[in-house]
Coordinates of C-alpha atoms in Angstrom, one line a residue:
X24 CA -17.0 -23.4 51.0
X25 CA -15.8 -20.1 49.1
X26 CA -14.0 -20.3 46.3
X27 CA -12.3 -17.8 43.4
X28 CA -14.3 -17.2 40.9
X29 CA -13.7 -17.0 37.3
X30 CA -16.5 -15.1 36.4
X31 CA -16.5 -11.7 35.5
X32 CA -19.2 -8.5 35.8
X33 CA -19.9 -6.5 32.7
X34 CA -19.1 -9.8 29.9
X35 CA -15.3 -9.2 30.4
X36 CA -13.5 -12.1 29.4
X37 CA -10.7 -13.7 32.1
X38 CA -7.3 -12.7 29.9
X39 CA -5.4 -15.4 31.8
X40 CA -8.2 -18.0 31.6
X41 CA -8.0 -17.6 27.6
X42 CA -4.5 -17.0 27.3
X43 CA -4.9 -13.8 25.4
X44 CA -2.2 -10.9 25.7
X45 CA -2.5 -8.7 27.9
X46 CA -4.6 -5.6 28.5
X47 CA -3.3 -2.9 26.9
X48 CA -3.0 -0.1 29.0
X49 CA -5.5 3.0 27.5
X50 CA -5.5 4.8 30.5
X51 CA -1.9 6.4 30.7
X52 CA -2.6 9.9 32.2
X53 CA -2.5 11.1 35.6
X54 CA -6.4 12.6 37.4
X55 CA -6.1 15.7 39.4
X56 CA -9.8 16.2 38.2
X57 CA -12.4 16.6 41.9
X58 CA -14.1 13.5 41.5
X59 CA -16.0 11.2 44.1
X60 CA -13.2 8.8 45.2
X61 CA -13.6 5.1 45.7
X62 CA -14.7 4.3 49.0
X63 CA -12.9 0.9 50.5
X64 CA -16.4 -0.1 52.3
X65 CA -16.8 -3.4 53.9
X66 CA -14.2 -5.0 51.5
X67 CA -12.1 -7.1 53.1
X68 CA -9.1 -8.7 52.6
X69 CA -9.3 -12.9 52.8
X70 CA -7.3 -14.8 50.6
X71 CA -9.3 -17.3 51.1
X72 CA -12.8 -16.1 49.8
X73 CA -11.3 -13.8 47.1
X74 CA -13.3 -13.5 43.8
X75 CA -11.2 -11.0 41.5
X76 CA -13.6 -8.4 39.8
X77 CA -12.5 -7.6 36.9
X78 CA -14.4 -4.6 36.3
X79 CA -14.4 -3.4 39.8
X80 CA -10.9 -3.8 40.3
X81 CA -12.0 -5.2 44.0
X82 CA -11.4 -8.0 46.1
X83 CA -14.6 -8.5 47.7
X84 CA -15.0 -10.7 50.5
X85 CA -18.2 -12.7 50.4
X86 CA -18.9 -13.7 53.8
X87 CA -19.0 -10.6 54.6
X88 CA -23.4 -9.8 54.8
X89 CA -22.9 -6.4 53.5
X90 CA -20.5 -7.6 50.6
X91 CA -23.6 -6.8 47.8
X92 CA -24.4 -3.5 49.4
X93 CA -20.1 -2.1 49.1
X94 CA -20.2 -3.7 45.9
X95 CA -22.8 -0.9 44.6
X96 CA -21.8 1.7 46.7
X97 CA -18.2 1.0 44.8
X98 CA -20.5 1.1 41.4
X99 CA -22.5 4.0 42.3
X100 CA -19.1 6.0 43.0
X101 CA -17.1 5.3 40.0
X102 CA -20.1 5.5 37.8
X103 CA -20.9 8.7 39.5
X104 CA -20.5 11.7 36.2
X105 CA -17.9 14.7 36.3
X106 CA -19.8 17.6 36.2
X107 CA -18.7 21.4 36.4
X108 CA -20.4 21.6 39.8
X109 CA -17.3 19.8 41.1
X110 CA -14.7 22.7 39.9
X111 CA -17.7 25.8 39.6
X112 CA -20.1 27.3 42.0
X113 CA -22.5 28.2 39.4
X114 CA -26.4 27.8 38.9
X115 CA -28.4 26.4 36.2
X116 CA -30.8 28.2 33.9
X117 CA -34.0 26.6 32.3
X118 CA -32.8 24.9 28.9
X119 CA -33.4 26.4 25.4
X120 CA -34.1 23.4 24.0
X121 CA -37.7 22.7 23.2
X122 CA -39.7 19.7 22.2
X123 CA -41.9 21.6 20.2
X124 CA -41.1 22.3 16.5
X125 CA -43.3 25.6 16.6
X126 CA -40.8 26.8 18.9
X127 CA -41.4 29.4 22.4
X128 CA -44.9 31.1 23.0
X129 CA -45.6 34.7 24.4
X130 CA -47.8 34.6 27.2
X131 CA -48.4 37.9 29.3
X132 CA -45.4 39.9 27.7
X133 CA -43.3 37.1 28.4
X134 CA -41.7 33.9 25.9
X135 CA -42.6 30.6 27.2
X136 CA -41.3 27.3 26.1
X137 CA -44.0 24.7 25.7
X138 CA -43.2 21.2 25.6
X139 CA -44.4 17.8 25.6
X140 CA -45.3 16.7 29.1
X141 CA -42.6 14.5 30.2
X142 CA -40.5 15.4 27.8
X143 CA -36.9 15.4 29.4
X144 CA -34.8 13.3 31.2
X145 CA -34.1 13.9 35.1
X146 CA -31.3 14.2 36.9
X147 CA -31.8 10.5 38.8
X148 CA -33.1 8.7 35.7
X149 CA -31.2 5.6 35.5
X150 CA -30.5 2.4 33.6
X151 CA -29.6 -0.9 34.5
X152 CA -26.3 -1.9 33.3
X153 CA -27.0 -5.6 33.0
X154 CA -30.6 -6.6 33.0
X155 CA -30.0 -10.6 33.3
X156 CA -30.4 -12.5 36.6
X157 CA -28.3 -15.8 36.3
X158 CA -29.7 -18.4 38.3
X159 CA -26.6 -20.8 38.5
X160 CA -22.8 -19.7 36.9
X161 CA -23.2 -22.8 34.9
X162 CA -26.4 -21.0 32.6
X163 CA -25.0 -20.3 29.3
X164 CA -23.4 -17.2 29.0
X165 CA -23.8 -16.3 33.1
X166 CA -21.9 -13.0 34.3
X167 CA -21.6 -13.7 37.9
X168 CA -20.1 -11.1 40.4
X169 CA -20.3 -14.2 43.5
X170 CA -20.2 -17.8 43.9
X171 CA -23.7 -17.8 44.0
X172 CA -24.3 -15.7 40.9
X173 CA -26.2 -13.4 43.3
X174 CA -28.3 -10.4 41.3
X175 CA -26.6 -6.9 42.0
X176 CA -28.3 -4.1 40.6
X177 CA -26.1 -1.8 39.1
X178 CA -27.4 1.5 37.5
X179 CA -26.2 4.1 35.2
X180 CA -26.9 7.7 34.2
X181 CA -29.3 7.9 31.7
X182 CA -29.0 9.9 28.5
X183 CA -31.2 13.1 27.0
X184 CA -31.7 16.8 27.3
X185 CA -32.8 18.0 30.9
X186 CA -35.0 21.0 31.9
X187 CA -31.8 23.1 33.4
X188 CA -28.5 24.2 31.2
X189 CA -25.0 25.4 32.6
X190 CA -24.3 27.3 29.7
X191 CA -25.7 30.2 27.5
X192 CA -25.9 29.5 23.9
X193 CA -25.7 32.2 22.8
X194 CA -22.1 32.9 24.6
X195 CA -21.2 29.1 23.6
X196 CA -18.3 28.0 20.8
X197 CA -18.3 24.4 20.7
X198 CA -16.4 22.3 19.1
X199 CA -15.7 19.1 17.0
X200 CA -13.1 17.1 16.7
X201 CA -13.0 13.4 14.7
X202 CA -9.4 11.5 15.3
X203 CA -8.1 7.9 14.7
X204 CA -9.1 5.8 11.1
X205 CA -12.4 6.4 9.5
X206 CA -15.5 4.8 10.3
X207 CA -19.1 4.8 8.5
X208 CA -20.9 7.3 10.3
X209 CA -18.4 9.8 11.4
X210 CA -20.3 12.6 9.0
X211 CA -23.7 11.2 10.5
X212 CA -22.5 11.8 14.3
X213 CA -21.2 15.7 12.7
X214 CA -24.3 16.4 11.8
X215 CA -26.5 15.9 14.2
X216 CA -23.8 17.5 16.6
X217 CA -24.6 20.7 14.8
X218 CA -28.2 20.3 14.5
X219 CA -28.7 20.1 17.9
X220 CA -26.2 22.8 19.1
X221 CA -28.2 25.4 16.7
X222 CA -31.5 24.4 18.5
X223 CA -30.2 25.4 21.7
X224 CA -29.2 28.5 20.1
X225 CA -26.1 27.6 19.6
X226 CA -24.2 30.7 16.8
X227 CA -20.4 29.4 16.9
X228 CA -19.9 25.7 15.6
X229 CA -15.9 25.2 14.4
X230 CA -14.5 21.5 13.2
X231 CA -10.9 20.8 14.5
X232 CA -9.6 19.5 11.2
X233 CA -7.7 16.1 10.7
X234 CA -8.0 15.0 14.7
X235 CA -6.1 16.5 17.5
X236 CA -3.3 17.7 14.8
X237 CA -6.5 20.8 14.4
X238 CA -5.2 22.3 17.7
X239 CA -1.7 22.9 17.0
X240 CA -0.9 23.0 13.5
X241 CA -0.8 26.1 12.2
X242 CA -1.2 25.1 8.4
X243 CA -4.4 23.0 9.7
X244 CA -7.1 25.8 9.8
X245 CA -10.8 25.0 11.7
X246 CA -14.1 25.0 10.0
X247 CA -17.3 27.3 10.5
X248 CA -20.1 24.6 10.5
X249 CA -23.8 24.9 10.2
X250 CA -27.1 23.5 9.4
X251 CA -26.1 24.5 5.7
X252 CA -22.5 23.3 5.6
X253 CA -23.4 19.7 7.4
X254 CA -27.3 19.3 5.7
X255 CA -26.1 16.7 3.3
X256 CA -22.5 15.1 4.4
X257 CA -24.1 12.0 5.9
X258 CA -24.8 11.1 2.1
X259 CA -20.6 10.5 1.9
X260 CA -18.4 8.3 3.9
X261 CA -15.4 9.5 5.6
X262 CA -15.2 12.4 7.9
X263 CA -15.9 16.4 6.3
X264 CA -13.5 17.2 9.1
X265 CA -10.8 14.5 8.3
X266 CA -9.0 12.1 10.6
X267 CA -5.5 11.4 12.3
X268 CA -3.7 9.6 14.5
X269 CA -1.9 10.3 17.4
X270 CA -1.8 13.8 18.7
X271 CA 0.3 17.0 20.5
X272 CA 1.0 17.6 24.2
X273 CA -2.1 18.0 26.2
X274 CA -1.1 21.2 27.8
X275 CA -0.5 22.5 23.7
X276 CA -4.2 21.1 22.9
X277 CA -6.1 22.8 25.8
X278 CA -3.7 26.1 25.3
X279 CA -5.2 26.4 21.9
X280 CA -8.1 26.0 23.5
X281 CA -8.1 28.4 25.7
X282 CA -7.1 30.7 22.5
X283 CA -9.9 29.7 20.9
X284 CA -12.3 30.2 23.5
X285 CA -14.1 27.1 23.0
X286 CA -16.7 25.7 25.7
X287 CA -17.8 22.5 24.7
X288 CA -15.6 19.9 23.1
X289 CA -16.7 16.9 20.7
X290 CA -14.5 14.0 20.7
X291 CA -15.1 11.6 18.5
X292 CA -12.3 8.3 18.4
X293 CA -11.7 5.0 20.3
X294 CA -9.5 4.1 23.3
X295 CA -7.1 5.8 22.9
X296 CA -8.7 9.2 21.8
X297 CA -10.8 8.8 24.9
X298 CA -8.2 8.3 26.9
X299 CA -6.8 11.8 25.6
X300 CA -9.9 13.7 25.8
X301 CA -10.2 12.6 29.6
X302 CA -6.7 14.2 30.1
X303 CA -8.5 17.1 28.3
X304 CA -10.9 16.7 30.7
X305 CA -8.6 16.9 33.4
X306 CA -6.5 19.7 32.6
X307 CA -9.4 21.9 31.5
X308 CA -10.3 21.5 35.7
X309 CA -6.7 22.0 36.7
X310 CA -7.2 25.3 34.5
X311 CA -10.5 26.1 36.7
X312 CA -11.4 26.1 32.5
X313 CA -15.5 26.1 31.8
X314 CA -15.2 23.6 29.1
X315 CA -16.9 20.2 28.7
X316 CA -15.7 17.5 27.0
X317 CA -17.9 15.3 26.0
X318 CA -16.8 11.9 23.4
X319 CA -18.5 9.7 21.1
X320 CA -17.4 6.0 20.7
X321 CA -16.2 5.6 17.1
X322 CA -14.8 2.1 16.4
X323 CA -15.4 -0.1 14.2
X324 CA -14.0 -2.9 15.7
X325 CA -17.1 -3.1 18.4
X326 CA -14.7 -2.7 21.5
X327 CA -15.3 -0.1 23.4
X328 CA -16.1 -1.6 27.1
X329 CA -19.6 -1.9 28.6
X330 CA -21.6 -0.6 25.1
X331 CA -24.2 -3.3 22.7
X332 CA -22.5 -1.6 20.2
X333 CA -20.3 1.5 18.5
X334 CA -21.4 2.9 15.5
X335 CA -19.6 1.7 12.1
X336 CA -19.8 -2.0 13.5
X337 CA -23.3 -2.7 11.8
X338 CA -22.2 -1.5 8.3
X339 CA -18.8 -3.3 8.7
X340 CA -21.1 -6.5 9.2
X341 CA -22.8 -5.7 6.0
X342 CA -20.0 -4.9 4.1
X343 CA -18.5 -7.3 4.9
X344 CA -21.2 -9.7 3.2
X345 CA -19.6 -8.7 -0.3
X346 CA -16.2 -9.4 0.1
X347 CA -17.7 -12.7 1.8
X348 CA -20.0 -13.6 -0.7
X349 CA -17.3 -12.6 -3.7
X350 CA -15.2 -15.5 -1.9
X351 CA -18.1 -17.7 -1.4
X352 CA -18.3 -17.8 -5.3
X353 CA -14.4 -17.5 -5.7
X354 CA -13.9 -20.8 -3.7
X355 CA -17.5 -22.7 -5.1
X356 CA -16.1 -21.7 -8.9
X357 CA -12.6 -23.2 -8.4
X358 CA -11.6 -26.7 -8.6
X359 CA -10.3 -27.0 -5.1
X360 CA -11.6 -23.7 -3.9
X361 CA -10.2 -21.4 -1.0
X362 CA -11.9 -18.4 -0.7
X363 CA -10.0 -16.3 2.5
X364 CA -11.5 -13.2 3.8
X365 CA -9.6 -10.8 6.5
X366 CA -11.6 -8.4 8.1
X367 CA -11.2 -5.7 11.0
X368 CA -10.3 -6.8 14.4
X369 CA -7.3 -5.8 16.3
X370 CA -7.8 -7.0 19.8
X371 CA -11.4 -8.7 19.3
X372 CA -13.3 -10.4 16.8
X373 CA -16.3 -9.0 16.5
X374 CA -17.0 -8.2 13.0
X375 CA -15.5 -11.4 12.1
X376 CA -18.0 -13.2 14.1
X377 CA -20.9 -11.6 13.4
X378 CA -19.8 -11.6 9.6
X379 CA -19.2 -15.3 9.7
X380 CA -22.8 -15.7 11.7
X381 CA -24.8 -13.4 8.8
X382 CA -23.0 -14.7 6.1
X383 CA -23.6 -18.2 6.8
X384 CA -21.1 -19.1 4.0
X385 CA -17.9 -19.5 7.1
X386 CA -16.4 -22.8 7.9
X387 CA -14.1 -21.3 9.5
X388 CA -13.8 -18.5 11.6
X389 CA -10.8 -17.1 13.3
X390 CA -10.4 -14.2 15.9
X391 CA -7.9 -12.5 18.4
X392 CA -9.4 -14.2 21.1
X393 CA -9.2 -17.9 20.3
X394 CA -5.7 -19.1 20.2
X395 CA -5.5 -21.4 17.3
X396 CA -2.7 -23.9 15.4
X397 CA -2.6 -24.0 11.8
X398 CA -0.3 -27.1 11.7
X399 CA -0.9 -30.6 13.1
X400 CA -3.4 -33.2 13.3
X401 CA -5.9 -30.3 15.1
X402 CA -4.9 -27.0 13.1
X403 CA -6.5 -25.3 10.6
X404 CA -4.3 -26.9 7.7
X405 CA -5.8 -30.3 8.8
X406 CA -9.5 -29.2 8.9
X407 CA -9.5 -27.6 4.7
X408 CA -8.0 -30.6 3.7
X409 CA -10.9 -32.2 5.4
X410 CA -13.7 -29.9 4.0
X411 CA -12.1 -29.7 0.5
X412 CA -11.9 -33.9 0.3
X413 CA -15.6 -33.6 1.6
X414 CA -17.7 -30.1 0.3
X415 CA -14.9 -29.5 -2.5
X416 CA -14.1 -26.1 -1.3
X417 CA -14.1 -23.8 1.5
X418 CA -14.0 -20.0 3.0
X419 CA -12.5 -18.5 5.5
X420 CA -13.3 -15.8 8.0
X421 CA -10.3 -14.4 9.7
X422 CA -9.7 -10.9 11.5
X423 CA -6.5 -9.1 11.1
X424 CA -5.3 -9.5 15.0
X425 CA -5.8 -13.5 15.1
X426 CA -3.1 -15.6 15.2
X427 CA 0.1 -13.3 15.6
X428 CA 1.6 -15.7 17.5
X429 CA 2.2 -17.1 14.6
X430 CA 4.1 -14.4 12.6
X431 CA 7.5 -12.5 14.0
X432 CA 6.7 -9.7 16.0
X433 CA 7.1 -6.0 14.7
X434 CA 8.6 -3.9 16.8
X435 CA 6.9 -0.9 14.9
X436 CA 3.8 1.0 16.0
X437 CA 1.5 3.8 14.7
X438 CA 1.2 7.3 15.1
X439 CA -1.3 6.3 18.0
X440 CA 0.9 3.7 19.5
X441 CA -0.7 0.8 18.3
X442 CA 2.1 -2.3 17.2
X443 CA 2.0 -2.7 14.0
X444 CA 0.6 -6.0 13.3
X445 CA 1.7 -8.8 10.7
X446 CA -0.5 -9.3 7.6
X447 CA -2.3 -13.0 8.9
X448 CA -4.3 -12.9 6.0
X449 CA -1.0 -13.4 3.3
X450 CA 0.8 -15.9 6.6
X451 CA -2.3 -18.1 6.0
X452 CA -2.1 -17.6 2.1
X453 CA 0.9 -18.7 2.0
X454 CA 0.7 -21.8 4.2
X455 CA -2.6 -22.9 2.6
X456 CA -0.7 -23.5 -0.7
X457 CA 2.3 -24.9 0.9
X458 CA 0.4 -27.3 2.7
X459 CA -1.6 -28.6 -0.6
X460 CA 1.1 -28.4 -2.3
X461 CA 3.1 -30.6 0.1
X462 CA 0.8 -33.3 0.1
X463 CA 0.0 -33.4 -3.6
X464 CA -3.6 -31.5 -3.3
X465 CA -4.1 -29.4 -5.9
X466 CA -5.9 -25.7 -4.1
X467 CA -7.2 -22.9 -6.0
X468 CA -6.7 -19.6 -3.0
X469 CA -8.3 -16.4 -3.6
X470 CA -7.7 -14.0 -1.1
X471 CA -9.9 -10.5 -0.2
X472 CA -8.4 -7.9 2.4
X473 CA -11.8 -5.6 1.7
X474 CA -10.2 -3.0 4.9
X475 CA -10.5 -0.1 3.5
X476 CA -13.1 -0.3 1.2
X477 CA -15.5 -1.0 4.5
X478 CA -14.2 1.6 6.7
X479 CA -14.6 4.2 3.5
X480 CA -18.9 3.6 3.4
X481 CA -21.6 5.4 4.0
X482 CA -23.1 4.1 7.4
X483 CA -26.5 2.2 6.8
X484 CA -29.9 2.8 8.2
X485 CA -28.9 1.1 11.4
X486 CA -26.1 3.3 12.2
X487 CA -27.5 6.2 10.7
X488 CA -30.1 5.8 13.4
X489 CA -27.3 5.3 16.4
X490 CA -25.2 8.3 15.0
X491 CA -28.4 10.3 14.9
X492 CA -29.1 9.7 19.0
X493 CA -25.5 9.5 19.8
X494 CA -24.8 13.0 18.6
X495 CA -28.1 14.5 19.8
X496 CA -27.1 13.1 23.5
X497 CA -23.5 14.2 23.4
X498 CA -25.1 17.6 23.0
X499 CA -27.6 17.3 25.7
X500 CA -24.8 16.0 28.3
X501 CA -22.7 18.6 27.4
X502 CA -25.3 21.1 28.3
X503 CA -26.3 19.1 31.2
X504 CA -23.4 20.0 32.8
X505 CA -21.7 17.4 32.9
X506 CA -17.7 16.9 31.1
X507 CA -15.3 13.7 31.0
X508 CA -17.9 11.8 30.1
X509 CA -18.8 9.3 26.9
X510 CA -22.3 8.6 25.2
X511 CA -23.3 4.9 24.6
X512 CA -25.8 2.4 24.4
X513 CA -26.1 -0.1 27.5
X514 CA -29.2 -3.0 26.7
X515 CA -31.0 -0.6 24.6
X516 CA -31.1 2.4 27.0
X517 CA -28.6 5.7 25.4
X518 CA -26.7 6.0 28.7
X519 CA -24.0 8.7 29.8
X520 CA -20.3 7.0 31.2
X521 CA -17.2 8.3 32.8
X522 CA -14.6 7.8 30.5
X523 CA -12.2 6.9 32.5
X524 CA -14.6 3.2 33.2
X525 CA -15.0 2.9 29.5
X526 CA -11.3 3.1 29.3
X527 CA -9.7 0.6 31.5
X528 CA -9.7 -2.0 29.1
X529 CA -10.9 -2.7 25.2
X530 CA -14.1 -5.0 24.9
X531 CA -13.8 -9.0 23.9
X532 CA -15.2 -11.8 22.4
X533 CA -15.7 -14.2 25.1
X534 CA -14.9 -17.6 23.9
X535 CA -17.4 -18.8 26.8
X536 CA -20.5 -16.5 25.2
X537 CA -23.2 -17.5 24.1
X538 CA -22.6 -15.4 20.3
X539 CA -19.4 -17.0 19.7
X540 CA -21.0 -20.6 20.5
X541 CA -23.8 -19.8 17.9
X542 CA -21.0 -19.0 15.3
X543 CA -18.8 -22.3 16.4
X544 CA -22.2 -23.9 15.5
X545 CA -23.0 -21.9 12.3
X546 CA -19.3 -22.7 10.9
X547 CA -19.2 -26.4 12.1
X548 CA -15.7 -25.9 12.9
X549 CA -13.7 -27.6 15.4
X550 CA -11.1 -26.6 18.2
X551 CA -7.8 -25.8 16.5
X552 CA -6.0 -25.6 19.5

């Protein structure tokens, strides 16, 4: 007997299932781009053996025999890259790029490059988006696409320089472009952006200064880069190019580039920023325009969809230690200790969990995702009185985006649209010492908002690493051809993405994973709900 399902592919969580809001909407622009369209397959239509998939946006009918085989012809489609074959008749040449630090050879009057056998990526290299086969949907952490938690393979491009170009570098201007808040490793992903372009023989590098503001403010001039301007600005946080929000019309941004004559585009922000560099993308081909755009996820809050990870997330982790371990000693100084730490997190709780699970210092831990009460026999309020009557103190783990059902809602937003969210961290502050106050508790609060002190560092070895291979690949894809497209990291394997898939919705915690059970089990708490 079928049944609806309420799993979902690619460790989405169900919205309604967990009662979060809803999905914002990062995708608002119209695609005239040529693209492979979706085809409708054997889908079907039954009501009755209906499993919604999420990521697929599909009803897929699983009696159906050949259900498995539409699924990835679906998959295959929309994961099928943009290139500028689909808007140019033109030909590759053989890449500029060589493997070999000595550089070309001259054999009979004519210059060779020798490489490293097997030493680029072809054209059908793929990786496997999710390399687990659940037996049962009742095995911890199981992403099942059917009933029967069938195994559906489901492949995508891999990353890395390939044997044949679509551009000549030395007729190429590229260009960079960082927008949105900072992040640890911005300067990292720069320079190995301009590394790369100067091997292929790359002469015209220019930064877009201060985000897509670069393109249309006149006062906002861009910056020559090279090897010598960018050698040593992954020793600094921040961004050598600067960062801002929000951004001009898209025909106003792709007029000044046209002006400029740039070819290849950097784009280096979140959601949203992808979500304008696809309309980029888009008009560029409208424009029968030779330009790739090509992003790099950069947020710190971990959310981009389908990736392990963005850069920036690892050293927020880490950084987050010390404003974790300052309240750790705050709280286990005081008579009655509090220690409360708000970190990063808009729509998911990411560096919150993973700070509270390397810390190991939490008993609490609260995130976007979880809906939680701070009053009542159940809520939070309950729970310190508990640990403070039995450890003496206590420290708390919350991320800026939990709990603001709690607070009045703002009807402000940011330059980039985002709703301006309530401070959580002086809401639970405040009811912490009115509770203990209330019964007659004497509580000792010390509370650490360490924002912009994490966002401002210098990305560790860790993401020094992933900036290093993210901006070497956004390079290669760019000169692969290929444009509207994103660079990430999928189970280990550096991976090339249509933006418009990594866009459809912001990554989760999922309260039924496996991670956020190990930090339920690391913090001891309970279910505040």
């Amino acid at each position: 007997m079928a049944f609806v399902s309420s799993f979902n592919a690619y460790n989405v969580v169900n919205l309604a299932k967990h009662s979060l809001p809803p999905k914002r909407d990062y995708y608002p622009f119209s695609i005239d781009c040529p693209r492979l369209t979706r085809s409708p397959g054997r889908v079907k239509n039954k009501q009755s053996t209906l499993v919604r998939v999420v990521s697929a946006n599909q009803d897929i009918d699983f009696t159906d025999p050949e259900w498995k085989r539409s699924f990835q012809d679906d998959f295959d489609l929309r994961f099928n890259l943009p290139h500028l074959r689909d808007v140019f008749d033109i030909k590759p040449r053989p890449t500029t790029f060589s493997l070999k630090n000595r550089g070309s050879q001259v054999i009979d009057n004519i210059d060779v490059l020798e490489d490293r056998k097997n030493g680029y990526v072809n054209e059908d290299d793929r990786a496997l988006l999710r390399v687990i086969r659940y037996s049962s949907p009742t095995s911890a952490g199981a992403e099942c696409i059917d009933p029967d938690c069938s195994w559906v393979e489901q492949w995508v491009h891999r990353a890395g320089p390939r044997k044949q170009i679509y551009f000549e570098p030395g007729e190429v201007k590229a260009g960079i472009v960082t927008c949105g808040g900072l992040c640890p490793g911005l300067n990292d992903v720069i320079r190995q952006i301009v590394f790369t372009l100067e091997l292929y023989g790359v002469k015209q590098i220019v930064g877009m200064q201060y985000g897509y503001r670069g393109f249309f403010d006149e006062g906002v001039p861009e910056i020559a880069l090279s090897r010598q301007v960018v050698q040593n600005i992954n020793l600094a946080g921040g961004s050598l190019l600067g960062v801002s929000r929000g951004g001009a019309n898209i025909s106003d941004i792709v007029d000044s580039i046209q002006a400029r004559g740039i070819d290849m585009l950097f784009v280096l922000g979140g959601n949203g920023t992808h979500a304008g560099a696809n309309e980029i993308h888009n008009e560029c081909c409208r424009r029968k325009m030779k330009v790739s755009v090509v992003c790099v996820p950069k947020t710190i809050d971990n959310d981009i969809l389908l990736m392990d990870k963005t850069f920036g997330f690892d050293t927020a982790v880490e950084e987050a230690q010390r404003a974790i371990n300052s309240a750790y000693i705050e709280a286990h100084s005081a008579y009655h200790g509090i220690g409360l730490v708000k970190l990063m997190g808009r729509s998911s709780g990411f560096i919150a969990m993973h700070a509270s699970l390397a810390s190991g210092q939490i008993d609490v831990c609260l995130i976007p995702e979880v809906p939680f009460s701070l009053d009542g026999p159940y809520g939070v309020l309950r729970h310190l009185q508990h640990l403070i009557q039995t450890k003496g103190s206590a420290v708390i783990c919350v991320a800026e985006g939990a709990g603001q059902d709690l607070l009045e809602k703002s009807n402000l937003t940011d330059a980039s649209g985002n709703v301006v969210l309530r401070d959580i961290g002086v809401h639970i502050q405040h009811q912490i010492k009115k509770h203990f106050k209330e019964i007659g508790v004497p509580a000792d609060v010390k509370y650490i908002d360490p924002t912009y002190m994490i966002r401002a560092c210098r990305a560790n070895a860790s993401d020094a690493i992933l900036c290093t291979v993210l901006g070497q690949n956004a390079v290669h894809g760019a000169f692969a051809g290929y444009s509207g497209i994103t660079v990430g990291i999928c189970n280990t394997h550096y991976v090339y993405l249509p933006i418009q898939e990594v866009i459809s919705s912001p990554k989760y915690v999922d309260p039924n994973s496996r991670m956020w059970h190990r930090c339920l089990t690391s913090t001891g708490q309970p279910d505040f709900s």
